[in-house]
mmCIF file of C-alpha atoms and ligand atoms in Angstrom:
data_model
loop_
_atom_site.group_PDB
_atom_site.id
_atom_site.type_symbol
_atom_site.label_atom_id
_atom_site.label_comp_id
_atom_site.label_asym_id
_atom_site.label_seq_id
_atom_site.Cartn_x
_atom_site.Cartn_y
_atom_site.Cartn_z
ATOM 1 C CA MET A 1 6.341 27.392 -3.863
ATOM 2 C CA ASN A 2 4.620 28.558 -0.665
ATOM 3 C CA ASP A 3 4.559 26.083 2.198
ATOM 4 C CA SER A 4 1.418 23.951 2.222
ATOM 5 C CA ILE A 5 -0.521 23.474 5.444
ATOM 6 C CA PHE A 6 1.063 20.022 5.671
ATOM 7 C CA THR A 7 4.577 21.458 5.308
ATOM 8 C CA LYS A 8 3.674 23.801 8.184
ATOM 9 C CA ILE A 9 2.709 20.715 10.227
ATOM 10 C CA ILE A 10 6.033 19.067 9.287
ATOM 11 C CA LYS A 11 7.860 22.223 10.429
ATOM 12 C CA ARG A 12 5.798 22.255 13.659
ATOM 13 C CA GLU A 13 4.452 25.690 12.758
ATOM 14 C CA ILE A 14 0.915 24.436 13.275
ATOM 15 C CA PRO A 15 -0.126 21.607 15.596
ATOM 16 C CA ALA A 16 -1.268 18.139 14.588
ATOM 17 C CA ASP A 17 -1.819 14.812 16.267
ATOM 18 C CA ILE A 18 1.225 13.062 14.792
ATOM 19 C CA ILE A 19 1.022 9.271 14.632
ATOM 20 C CA TYR A 20 4.268 8.465 12.808
ATOM 21 C CA GLU A 21 7.283 10.245 11.379
ATOM 22 C CA ASP A 22 10.557 9.349 9.695
ATOM 23 C CA SER A 23 12.942 11.190 7.393
ATOM 24 C CA ASP A 24 10.608 10.959 4.373
ATOM 25 C CA VAL A 25 7.069 10.546 5.665
ATOM 26 C CA ILE A 26 4.762 11.978 8.317
ATOM 27 C CA ALA A 27 1.307 10.765 9.363
ATOM 28 C CA PHE A 28 -1.248 12.552 11.515
ATOM 29 C CA ASN A 29 -4.939 12.388 12.309
ATOM 30 C CA ASP A 30 -7.234 14.172 9.882
ATOM 31 C CA ILE A 31 -8.737 17.274 11.486
ATOM 32 C CA SER A 32 -12.188 16.332 10.156
ATOM 33 C CA PRO A 33 -12.348 12.520 10.342
ATOM 34 C CA LYS A 34 -14.734 10.620 8.082
ATOM 35 C CA ALA A 35 -14.316 7.326 9.989
ATOM 36 C CA PRO A 36 -13.030 6.110 13.380
ATOM 37 C CA VAL A 37 -9.565 5.865 11.810
ATOM 38 C CA HIS A 38 -8.764 8.692 9.399
ATOM 39 C CA ILE A 39 -5.056 9.377 9.143
ATOM 40 C CA LEU A 40 -3.232 11.392 6.507
ATOM 41 C CA VAL A 41 0.036 9.819 5.357
ATOM 42 C CA VAL A 42 2.136 12.494 3.710
ATOM 43 C CA PRO A 43 5.503 12.564 1.944
ATOM 44 C CA LYS A 44 7.609 15.359 3.428
ATOM 45 C CA LYS A 45 8.528 16.412 -0.100
ATOM 46 C CA GLN A 46 5.895 18.947 -1.116
ATOM 47 C CA ILE A 47 4.517 17.614 -4.404
ATOM 48 C CA PRO A 48 1.188 19.342 -5.182
ATOM 49 C CA THR A 49 -0.708 16.457 -6.850
ATOM 50 C CA ILE A 50 0.013 12.958 -8.120
ATOM 51 C CA ASN A 51 0.024 14.543 -11.595
ATOM 52 C CA ASP A 52 3.189 16.324 -10.512
ATOM 53 C CA ALA A 53 4.996 13.213 -9.286
ATOM 54 C CA ASN A 54 7.664 11.757 -11.532
ATOM 55 C CA ASP A 55 9.859 8.682 -11.779
ATOM 56 C CA GLU A 56 12.244 9.958 -9.114
ATOM 57 C CA ASP A 57 9.310 10.003 -6.657
ATOM 58 C CA ALA A 58 8.431 6.332 -7.202
ATOM 59 C CA PHE A 59 10.372 5.047 -4.197
ATOM 60 C CA LEU A 60 9.017 7.805 -1.966
ATOM 61 C CA LEU A 61 5.399 7.177 -2.940
ATOM 62 C CA GLY A 62 5.902 3.441 -2.477
ATOM 63 C CA LYS A 63 7.216 4.199 0.999
ATOM 64 C CA VAL A 64 4.136 6.304 1.756
ATOM 65 C CA ILE A 65 1.737 3.484 0.883
ATOM 66 C CA LEU A 66 3.801 0.950 2.857
ATOM 67 C CA THR A 67 3.704 3.357 5.793
ATOM 68 C CA ALA A 68 -0.091 3.459 5.500
ATOM 69 C CA SER A 69 -0.205 -0.338 5.756
ATOM 70 C CA LYS A 70 2.117 -0.304 8.785
ATOM 71 C CA ILE A 71 -0.093 2.250 10.503
ATOM 72 C CA ALA A 72 -3.168 0.136 9.708
ATOM 73 C CA LYS A 73 -1.440 -2.734 11.539
ATOM 74 C CA MET A 74 -0.523 -0.398 14.416
ATOM 75 C CA LYS A 75 -4.171 0.625 14.669
ATOM 76 C CA GLY A 76 -5.342 -3.000 14.516
ATOM 77 C CA ILE A 77 -7.496 -2.575 11.418
ATOM 78 C CA ASP A 78 -5.324 -4.480 8.932
ATOM 79 C CA GLU A 79 -7.231 -7.755 9.126
ATOM 80 C CA ARG A 80 -10.705 -6.174 9.131
ATOM 81 C CA GLY A 81 -9.766 -3.942 6.222
ATOM 82 C CA TYR A 82 -9.414 -0.311 5.369
ATOM 83 C CA ARG A 83 -9.023 2.015 2.412
ATOM 84 C CA VAL A 84 -6.171 4.187 1.125
ATOM 85 C CA ILE A 85 -7.276 7.077 -1.055
ATOM 86 C CA VAL A 86 -5.504 9.812 -2.985
ATOM 87 C CA ASN A 87 -7.673 12.651 -4.265
ATOM 88 C CA CYS A 88 -6.435 14.581 -7.293
ATOM 89 C CA ASN A 89 -7.486 18.070 -8.340
ATOM 90 C CA GLN A 90 -10.962 19.575 -8.224
ATOM 91 C CA GLU A 91 -13.188 16.757 -9.454
ATOM 92 C CA GLY A 92 -11.186 14.324 -7.355
ATOM 93 C CA GLY A 93 -12.046 16.371 -4.282
ATOM 94 C CA GLN A 94 -8.524 17.511 -3.462
ATOM 95 C CA SER A 95 -8.405 20.488 -1.108
ATOM 96 C CA VAL A 96 -4.784 20.463 0.099
ATOM 97 C CA TYR A 97 -2.224 20.650 -2.704
ATOM 98 C CA HIS A 98 0.468 18.520 -1.084
ATOM 99 C CA ILE A 99 0.150 14.815 -1.937
ATOM 100 C CA HIS A 100 -1.390 12.826 0.892
ATOM 101 C CA PHE A 101 -2.860 9.364 1.253
ATOM 102 C CA HIS A 102 -6.020 9.083 3.359
ATOM 103 C CA LEU A 103 -5.952 5.929 5.518
ATOM 104 C CA ILE A 104 -9.586 5.323 6.412
ATOM 105 C CA GLY A 105 -11.096 2.484 8.408
ATOM 106 C CA GLY A 106 -12.457 1.264 11.695
ATOM 107 C CA LYS A 107 -15.959 0.722 10.305
ATOM 108 C CA GLN A 108 -17.617 -0.953 7.334
ATOM 109 C CA LEU A 109 -17.015 1.374 4.382
ATOM 110 C CA GLY A 110 -19.447 1.864 1.535
ATOM 111 C CA TRP A 111 -18.300 2.005 -2.066
ATOM 112 C CA SER A 112 -19.647 5.198 -3.520
ATOM 113 C CA PRO A 113 -17.343 7.937 -4.721
ATOM 114 C CA ASP A 114 -20.008 10.605 -4.028
HETATM 115 P P1 5GP B 1 -8.108 16.335 0.352
HETATM 116 O O1 5GP B 1 -9.478 16.932 0.327
HETATM 117 O O2 5GP B 1 -7.091 17.323 -0.172
HETATM 118 O O3 5GP B 1 -7.989 14.992 -0.239
HETATM 119 O O4 5GP B 1 -7.795 16.102 1.885
HETATM 120 C C1 5GP B 1 -7.324 17.098 2.725
HETATM 121 C C2 5GP B 1 -7.597 16.632 4.117
HETATM 122 O O5 5GP B 1 -6.845 17.422 5.004
HETATM 123 C C3 5GP B 1 -9.071 16.772 4.543
HETATM 124 O O6 5GP B 1 -9.590 15.509 4.912
HETATM 125 C C4 5GP B 1 -9.015 17.753 5.703
HETATM 126 O O7 5GP B 1 -9.927 17.447 6.729
HETATM 127 C C5 5GP B 1 -7.570 17.647 6.157
HETATM 128 N N1 5GP B 1 -7.035 18.862 6.742
HETATM 129 C C6 5GP B 1 -7.124 20.125 6.227
HETATM 130 N N2 5GP B 1 -6.473 20.984 7.013
HETATM 131 C C7 5GP B 1 -5.960 20.259 8.030
HETATM 132 C C8 5GP B 1 -5.158 20.620 9.170
HETATM 133 O O8 5GP B 1 -4.804 21.762 9.411
HETATM 134 N N3 5GP B 1 -4.811 19.608 10.010
HETATM 135 C C9 5GP B 1 -5.185 18.316 9.792
HETATM 136 N N4 5GP B 1 -4.788 17.414 10.688
HETATM 137 N N5 5GP B 1 -5.914 17.950 8.721
HETATM 138 C C10 5GP B 1 -6.298 18.917 7.862
#
């Protein structure tokens, strides 16, 4: 599998504004933010889509979502509220084929998938 753009960020081959990192997870600001807070929380393991995740990834993906909630607290948006989104494949609007959770907040969000 070729390295995804996010794997290149993990390897520091391309720059990113990194917010958090540990042995399993990295988080960085989205290059094209849709809200005042728009952070991508990414497992370092390069899994293309959530369709490709399996039982052995359950702990890792749980860790990713818990990391998103910790970052929401760090950013001070946990009480006001925020959204965590995973896009999957074409109709889901996925453009980078390395699982990532969008942490979006800092403003009142609408509820329209379009
Ligand atoms: P998707 O559409 O796959 O759910 O989300 C991919 C996200 O990655 C998009 O919101 C897009 O703006 C972001 N993105 C794409 N390339 C880069 C990059 O090189 N750096 C950063 N920080 N974000 C990127």
